[in-house]
Amino acid sequence: MGGPACLVIDASPEQSADLEHIRSEVVARLGALEGRYSRYLSDSLVSTINGRAGTGEFTELDTEMRALLDLAGQLWGASDGLFDITSGPLRRAWNFQNSGSASPEHIASALQLVGWDRIEWRDSGLHLPEAGMEIDLGGLAKEYAADCVMRLMREAGVSSGMIELAGDVATIGAQRNGKPWQIGIQDPRGSGSLLTVSLTDSAIATSGNYARKIEHRGRTYGHLLDPRSGWPIDGPASVSVIDSHCLTAGAVATVACLKAEAGAAEWLAHAGLPWLMADEDLALHGPIAEAVPTSG
Amino acid sequence: MTAQWRMYLAMALMVSMWGCGTTEVVAPFERGHLAEQGMQWQSSSRNEKLKGHVYTSKEASSGGTGAAGGGCGCN
Amino acid sequence: MVATEQRRRPLPSSSPLIRRLSQSLLVLPAYQALPSVADAPPAFTEVGLRYTRYSEDSIDRDAVIFGATDRYDIDITQLWIEAPVGASWSVALDVQNDYQTGASPWFVGAQQNGEPGVIMSGASIQDNRVEVGVTTRYFWADGNAGLSVSHSDEDDYEALALALDASWNTADDARTWTASVSSSRDTLNPTQGVIPVFISEADLDTQSGYFGVSQILSRTAIARIGVNYTYSEGYLSDPYKLRDQRPDTHERIALSAGYRHFFIDRDAALQVDYRYYADSWGTDSHTLELGWAQNLSRSLITPYLRYYSQREADFFSVIADTSALDYADDYRLSSYGAVTIGARWAIAVNGAWSLEFEAERYMSDASWGLFGGDSAPALVDFWRGTVGVTWRFD
């Protein structure tokens, strides 16, 4: 799924013997999840589904895949189609890796291949009706992986731990000294952090327009695209959300980033979870910013 | 006689309603709204039981959404 | 009534949006600390306590020929515990106590002005009823089935009831079938008090069955219909009324229909329930209930309105005709209409504690009915208020 991973287990000296065992289990679990949900691995479940697009062949879904797709469908509905795991062809049309521009014809033809509501469902399987359509669970699978690791560690008896997967953080308990985990939220433009939050037994997910950029007709846009129009979204620079689970937090943050700032704030208030939004000028908004003095 | 007739006519109407009406297929991921507490058939089984009890003891009608339970001296 | 519904889902403590998102994930082990919505026993033990005050308005002085004007007041206490047993069973114990005081109409006679008037049952009665019920429920992937036994005991009345119910989902989970049957044996031992009673012991046997189906219509709408048939045989008269002689069988049919519609933009559900009832005594009735369940941040508030109208029983007359085979002057068998206005408020304090409040006002009047008939002088109006607290723990 890309991005750095960091695992911290705060254990007493007696527990240290188990640590290597837990670490290897975590690594194995993350590897297994990547093997299922990465669109970069040609034999992943996601690649299998994408490879069968337009062939008429349905792919059977197991409970886990089904649940993640259910969530994707919920988000698609709740965001009025803004969050769409089928928007991959658009990303290719804009070609972020290179020039970062697209012709209207390219966008129009890519839009023909986008649409969650076009997925065909049958019994326990799905099929993408046209060749070139694809699904991308990258936006959900990383947060899901963090939740799986939390579960695994809890079952292994860890009472104090933390995992960070490319900017998303999930925590178990507090640190062993009783202090909450201190999590820095990355500055979307720089290398420092916007502010630091204290977490216990909860997760914080951050979604944003940082890392990748496109320039079009003299304007700078983030890499996020509106799957309905095919054009980049002029959304907030970054949004962070705290919830008991990383996946729900990440889902809420991701959708917020797909909306203009006013719409994002409304969505976040509707979700009712603690949130932080950095606008275009990196001014901070939301309950987290109000509760925590900035570290900078 | 008329009473009996009313009862059985109503029952026949009910049976004939079976299978009428169309529904759309609702995928499992679209059922979040249906799980809302306000979408349930009853607020709670204890509340339903108590309300049923009050109405049944003050009105001539009873029953509806379940089999009748035991009675009491109130009706 | 036997509860044939699926178990109530706990009132979630987060926003409706998060609840809906989380719901998709509940099948995954990583999220199963959350309560599950599949057909499975509750993941927690629940203890609840509810107190209800039921209070009838005093009867209008002008409608009373003799006796007190105070009518019934009832204090109802419900206590229950429900717990999972193993992976696929749950057990619930319910105890209910009703403490009733007041007077009721003994018979209806003519006043000096020719209008009918009520002779009340003299001194205030006091009666305590205790009902104990045990329900065991078995859950499998596509449904659940319950067996319950309940026993109700008071000074003059004893009832033992046995009920079996099951509900199961179709393969696509869009339709749920529900069936239940019950049987009860009631025994009356009327207390000899201020008013003369003419029987010493009598029995009443009741058999009842229900069959219904609910169907998901869209992602925001669900409907159900059901039919309930009940047959009673035995002593069906009211021993505390002077002029009350009813048939010794009673056949009843109730047809019910319900509809729920969720309005996403309002974050609220519309609730519509209708019942048609008809019986072998010539009574039939319409009941329509409308509710609006509004989600608030941590609570659900549901104002509701109920309209009820019944046709009088064949053997009812305002002043009983004792020369007939069957006769009764009980206002509950007359033609009238009734309106209930109420509201219910359920609050999730946190994951473990929840509170509920409910209040309603019931008013009845012969002129509000849909059916013709003479108006009985003792129609009832009442207030009901309920407070409850529920505690859940692992």
PDB file of N, CA and C in Angstrom, chain A residues 238-279:
ATOM      1  N   SER A 238      -5.469  19.805   4.053  1.00  0.00           N
ATOM      2  CA  SER A 238      -5.408  18.553   4.791  1.00  0.00           C
ATOM      3  C   SER A 238      -6.526  18.492   5.829  1.00  0.00           C
ATOM      4  N   VAL A 239      -7.018  17.282   6.068  1.00  0.00           N
ATOM      5  CA  VAL A 239      -8.057  17.075   7.072  1.00  0.00           C
ATOM      6  C   VAL A 239      -7.663  15.880   7.921  1.00  0.00           C
ATOM      7  N   SER A 240      -7.746  16.034   9.251  1.00  0.00           N
ATOM      8  CA  SER A 240      -7.497  14.917  10.155  1.00  0.00           C
ATOM      9  C   SER A 240      -8.744  14.673  10.991  1.00  0.00           C
ATOM     10  N   VAL A 241      -9.026  13.390  11.247  1.00  0.00           N
ATOM     11  CA  VAL A 241     -10.217  13.030  12.014  1.00  0.00           C
ATOM     12  C   VAL A 241      -9.833  11.969  13.038  1.00  0.00           C
ATOM     13  N   ILE A 242     -10.391  12.086  14.231  1.00  0.00           N
ATOM     14  CA  ILE A 242     -10.135  11.109  15.292  1.00  0.00           C
ATOM     15  C   ILE A 242     -11.389  10.257  15.510  1.00  0.00           C
ATOM     16  N   ASP A 243     -11.207   8.947  15.593  1.00  0.00           N
ATOM     17  CA  ASP A 243     -12.316   8.056  15.957  1.00  0.00           C
ATOM     18  C   ASP A 243     -11.723   6.856  16.688  1.00  0.00           C
ATOM     19  N   SER A 244     -12.598   5.993  17.175  1.00  0.00           N
ATOM     20  CA  SER A 244     -12.090   4.804  17.857  1.00  0.00           C
ATOM     21  C   SER A 244     -11.373   3.884  16.873  1.00  0.00           C
ATOM     22  N   HIS A 245     -11.775   3.928  15.613  1.00  0.00           N
ATOM     23  CA  HIS A 245     -11.127   3.115  14.596  1.00  0.00           C
ATOM     24  C   HIS A 245     -10.559   3.998  13.488  1.00  0.00           C
ATOM     25  N   CYS A 246      -9.466   3.545  12.926  1.00  0.00           N
ATOM     26  CA  CYS A 246      -8.774   4.321  11.910  1.00  0.00           C
ATOM     27  C   CYS A 246      -9.594   4.403  10.615  1.00  0.00           C
ATOM     28  N   LEU A 247     -10.285   3.321  10.297  1.00  0.00           N
ATOM     29  CA  LEU A 247     -10.974   3.272   9.007  1.00  0.00           C
ATOM     30  C   LEU A 247     -12.119   4.271   8.933  1.00  0.00           C
ATOM     31  N   THR A 248     -12.920   4.351   9.990  1.00  0.00           N
ATOM     32  CA  THR A 248     -14.023   5.317   9.972  1.00  0.00           C
ATOM     33  C   THR A 248     -13.465   6.734   9.976  1.00  0.00           C
ATOM     34  N   ALA A 249     -12.407   6.960  10.764  1.00  0.00           N
ATOM     35  CA  ALA A 249     -11.782   8.289  10.790  1.00  0.00           C
ATOM     36  C   ALA A 249     -11.259   8.645   9.400  1.00  0.00           C
ATOM     37  N   GLY A 250     -10.575   7.687   8.764  1.00  0.00           N
ATOM     38  CA  GLY A 250     -10.002   7.932   7.450  1.00  0.00           C
ATOM     39  C   GLY A 250     -11.070   8.169   6.398  1.00  0.00           C
ATOM     40  N   ALA A 251     -12.168   7.426   6.486  1.00  0.00           N
ATOM     41  CA  ALA A 251     -13.243   7.591   5.509  1.00  0.00           C
ATOM     42  C   ALA A 251     -13.830   8.996   5.601  1.00  0.00           C
ATOM     43  N   VAL A 252     -14.043   9.458   6.825  1.00  0.00           N
ATOM     44  CA  VAL A 252     -14.616  10.792   7.015  1.00  0.00           C
ATOM     45  C   VAL A 252     -13.639  11.853   6.509  1.00  0.00           C
ATOM     46  N   ALA A 253     -12.346  11.677   6.820  1.00  0.00           N
ATOM     47  CA  ALA A 253     -11.341  12.659   6.397  1.00  0.00           C
ATOM     48  C   ALA A 253     -11.201  12.685   4.877  1.00  0.00           C
ATOM     49  N   THR A 254     -11.213  11.513   4.257  1.00  0.00           N
ATOM     50  CA  THR A 254     -11.053  11.438   2.805  1.00  0.00           C
ATOM     51  C   THR A 254     -12.179  12.163   2.082  1.00  0.00           C
ATOM     52  N   VAL A 255     -13.409  11.915   2.540  1.00  0.00           N
ATOM     53  CA  VAL A 255     -14.544  12.578   1.887  1.00  0.00           C
ATOM     54  C   VAL A 255     -14.457  14.088   2.088  1.00  0.00           C
ATOM     55  N   ALA A 256     -14.023  14.512   3.292  1.00  0.00           N
ATOM     56  CA  ALA A 256     -13.920  15.953   3.553  1.00  0.00           C
ATOM     57  C   ALA A 256     -12.968  16.612   2.565  1.00  0.00           C
ATOM     58  N   CYS A 257     -11.866  15.924   2.233  1.00  0.00           N
ATOM     59  CA  CYS A 257     -10.881  16.491   1.327  1.00  0.00           C
ATOM     60  C   CYS A 257     -11.405  16.616  -0.094  1.00  0.00           C
ATOM     61  N   LEU A 258     -12.499  15.933  -0.381  1.00  0.00           N
ATOM     62  CA  LEU A 258     -13.065  15.989  -1.722  1.00  0.00           C
ATOM     63  C   LEU A 258     -14.065  17.130  -1.865  1.00  0.00           C
ATOM     64  N   LYS A 259     -14.246  17.855  -0.775  1.00  0.00           N
ATOM     65  CA  LYS A 259     -15.231  18.936  -0.809  1.00  0.00           C
ATOM     66  C   LYS A 259     -14.520  20.275  -0.669  1.00  0.00           C
ATOM     67  N   ALA A 260     -15.150  21.336  -1.155  1.00  0.00           N
ATOM     68  CA  ALA A 260     -14.632  22.680  -0.924  1.00  0.00           C
ATOM     69  C   ALA A 260     -14.704  22.955   0.579  1.00  0.00           C
ATOM     70  N   GLU A 261     -13.956  23.954   1.031  1.00  0.00           N
ATOM     71  CA  GLU A 261     -13.783  24.113   2.478  1.00  0.00           C
ATOM     72  C   GLU A 261     -15.092  24.216   3.259  1.00  0.00           C
ATOM     73  N   ALA A 262     -16.026  25.020   2.753  1.00  0.00           N
ATOM     74  CA  ALA A 262     -17.291  25.170   3.489  1.00  0.00           C
ATOM     75  C   ALA A 262     -18.029  23.834   3.565  1.00  0.00           C
ATOM     76  N   GLY A 263     -18.057  23.141   2.434  1.00  0.00           N
ATOM     77  CA  GLY A 263     -18.725  21.848   2.397  1.00  0.00           C
ATOM     78  C   GLY A 263     -18.023  20.832   3.276  1.00  0.00           C
ATOM     79  N   ALA A 264     -16.690  20.920   3.325  1.00  0.00           N
ATOM     80  CA  ALA A 264     -15.918  19.995   4.151  1.00  0.00           C
ATOM     81  C   ALA A 264     -16.244  20.202   5.625  1.00  0.00           C
ATOM     82  N   ALA A 265     -16.310  21.473   6.042  1.00  0.00           N
ATOM     83  CA  ALA A 265     -16.606  21.764   7.451  1.00  0.00           C
ATOM     84  C   ALA A 265     -17.991  21.259   7.817  1.00  0.00           C
ATOM     85  N   GLU A 266     -18.922  21.411   6.899  1.00  0.00           N
ATOM     86  CA  GLU A 266     -20.291  20.955   7.156  1.00  0.00           C
ATOM     87  C   GLU A 266     -20.336  19.428   7.293  1.00  0.00           C
ATOM     88  N   TRP A 267     -19.630  18.767   6.381  1.00  0.00           N
ATOM     89  CA  TRP A 267     -19.569  17.299   6.410  1.00  0.00           C
ATOM     90  C   TRP A 267     -18.967  16.811   7.732  1.00  0.00           C
ATOM     91  N   LEU A 268     -17.867  17.462   8.131  1.00  0.00           N
ATOM     92  CA  LEU A 268     -17.172  17.046   9.346  1.00  0.00           C
ATOM     93  C   LEU A 268     -18.048  17.264  10.575  1.00  0.00           C
ATOM     94  N   ALA A 269     -18.786  18.363  10.589  1.00  0.00           N
ATOM     95  CA  ALA A 269     -19.688  18.611  11.718  1.00  0.00           C
ATOM     96  C   ALA A 269     -20.778  17.538  11.741  1.00  0.00           C
ATOM     97  N   HIS A 270     -21.234  17.162  10.563  1.00  0.00           N
ATOM     98  CA  HIS A 270     -22.272  16.138  10.436  1.00  0.00           C
ATOM     99  C   HIS A 270     -21.772  14.791  10.976  1.00  0.00           C
ATOM    100  N   ALA A 271     -20.509  14.500  10.705  1.00  0.00           N
ATOM    101  CA  ALA A 271     -19.951  13.227  11.169  1.00  0.00           C
ATOM    102  C   ALA A 271     -19.825  13.200  12.689  1.00  0.00           C
ATOM    103  N   GLY A 272     -19.656  14.364  13.288  1.00  0.00           N
ATOM    104  CA  GLY A 272     -19.663  14.440  14.745  1.00  0.00           C
ATOM    105  C   GLY A 272     -18.408  13.905  15.414  1.00  0.00           C
ATOM    106  N   LEU A 273     -17.326  13.737  14.674  1.00  0.00           N
ATOM    107  CA  LEU A 273     -16.063  13.276  15.267  1.00  0.00           C
ATOM    108  C   LEU A 273     -15.123  14.481  15.396  1.00  0.00           C
ATOM    109  N   PRO A 274     -14.137  14.419  16.307  1.00  0.00           N
ATOM    110  CA  PRO A 274     -13.170  15.510  16.400  1.00  0.00           C
ATOM    111  C   PRO A 274     -12.398  15.642  15.074  1.00  0.00           C
ATOM    112  N   TRP A 275     -12.214  16.870  14.606  1.00  0.00           N
ATOM    113  CA  TRP A 275     -11.551  17.051  13.312  1.00  0.00           C
ATOM    114  C   TRP A 275     -10.674  18.281  13.304  1.00  0.00           C
ATOM    115  N   LEU A 276      -9.774  18.272  12.326  1.00  0.00           N
ATOM    116  CA  LEU A 276      -8.862  19.394  12.110  1.00  0.00           C
ATOM    117  C   LEU A 276      -8.757  19.609  10.606  1.00  0.00           C
ATOM    118  N   MET A 277      -8.914  20.861  10.183  1.00  0.00           N
ATOM    119  CA  MET A 277      -8.780  21.142   8.755  1.00  0.00           C
ATOM    120  C   MET A 277      -7.765  22.262   8.557  1.00  0.00           C
ATOM    121  N   ALA A 278      -6.798  22.010   7.664  1.00  0.00           N
ATOM    122  CA  ALA A 278      -5.863  23.056   7.274  1.00  0.00           C
ATOM    123  C   ALA A 278      -6.323  23.571   5.919  1.00  0.00           C
ATOM    124  N   ASP A 279      -6.653  24.861   5.847  1.00  0.00           N
ATOM    125  CA  ASP A 279      -7.148  25.387   4.569  1.00  0.00           C
ATOM    126  C   ASP A 279      -5.972  25.700   3.643  1.00  0.00           C
TER     127      ASP A 279
END
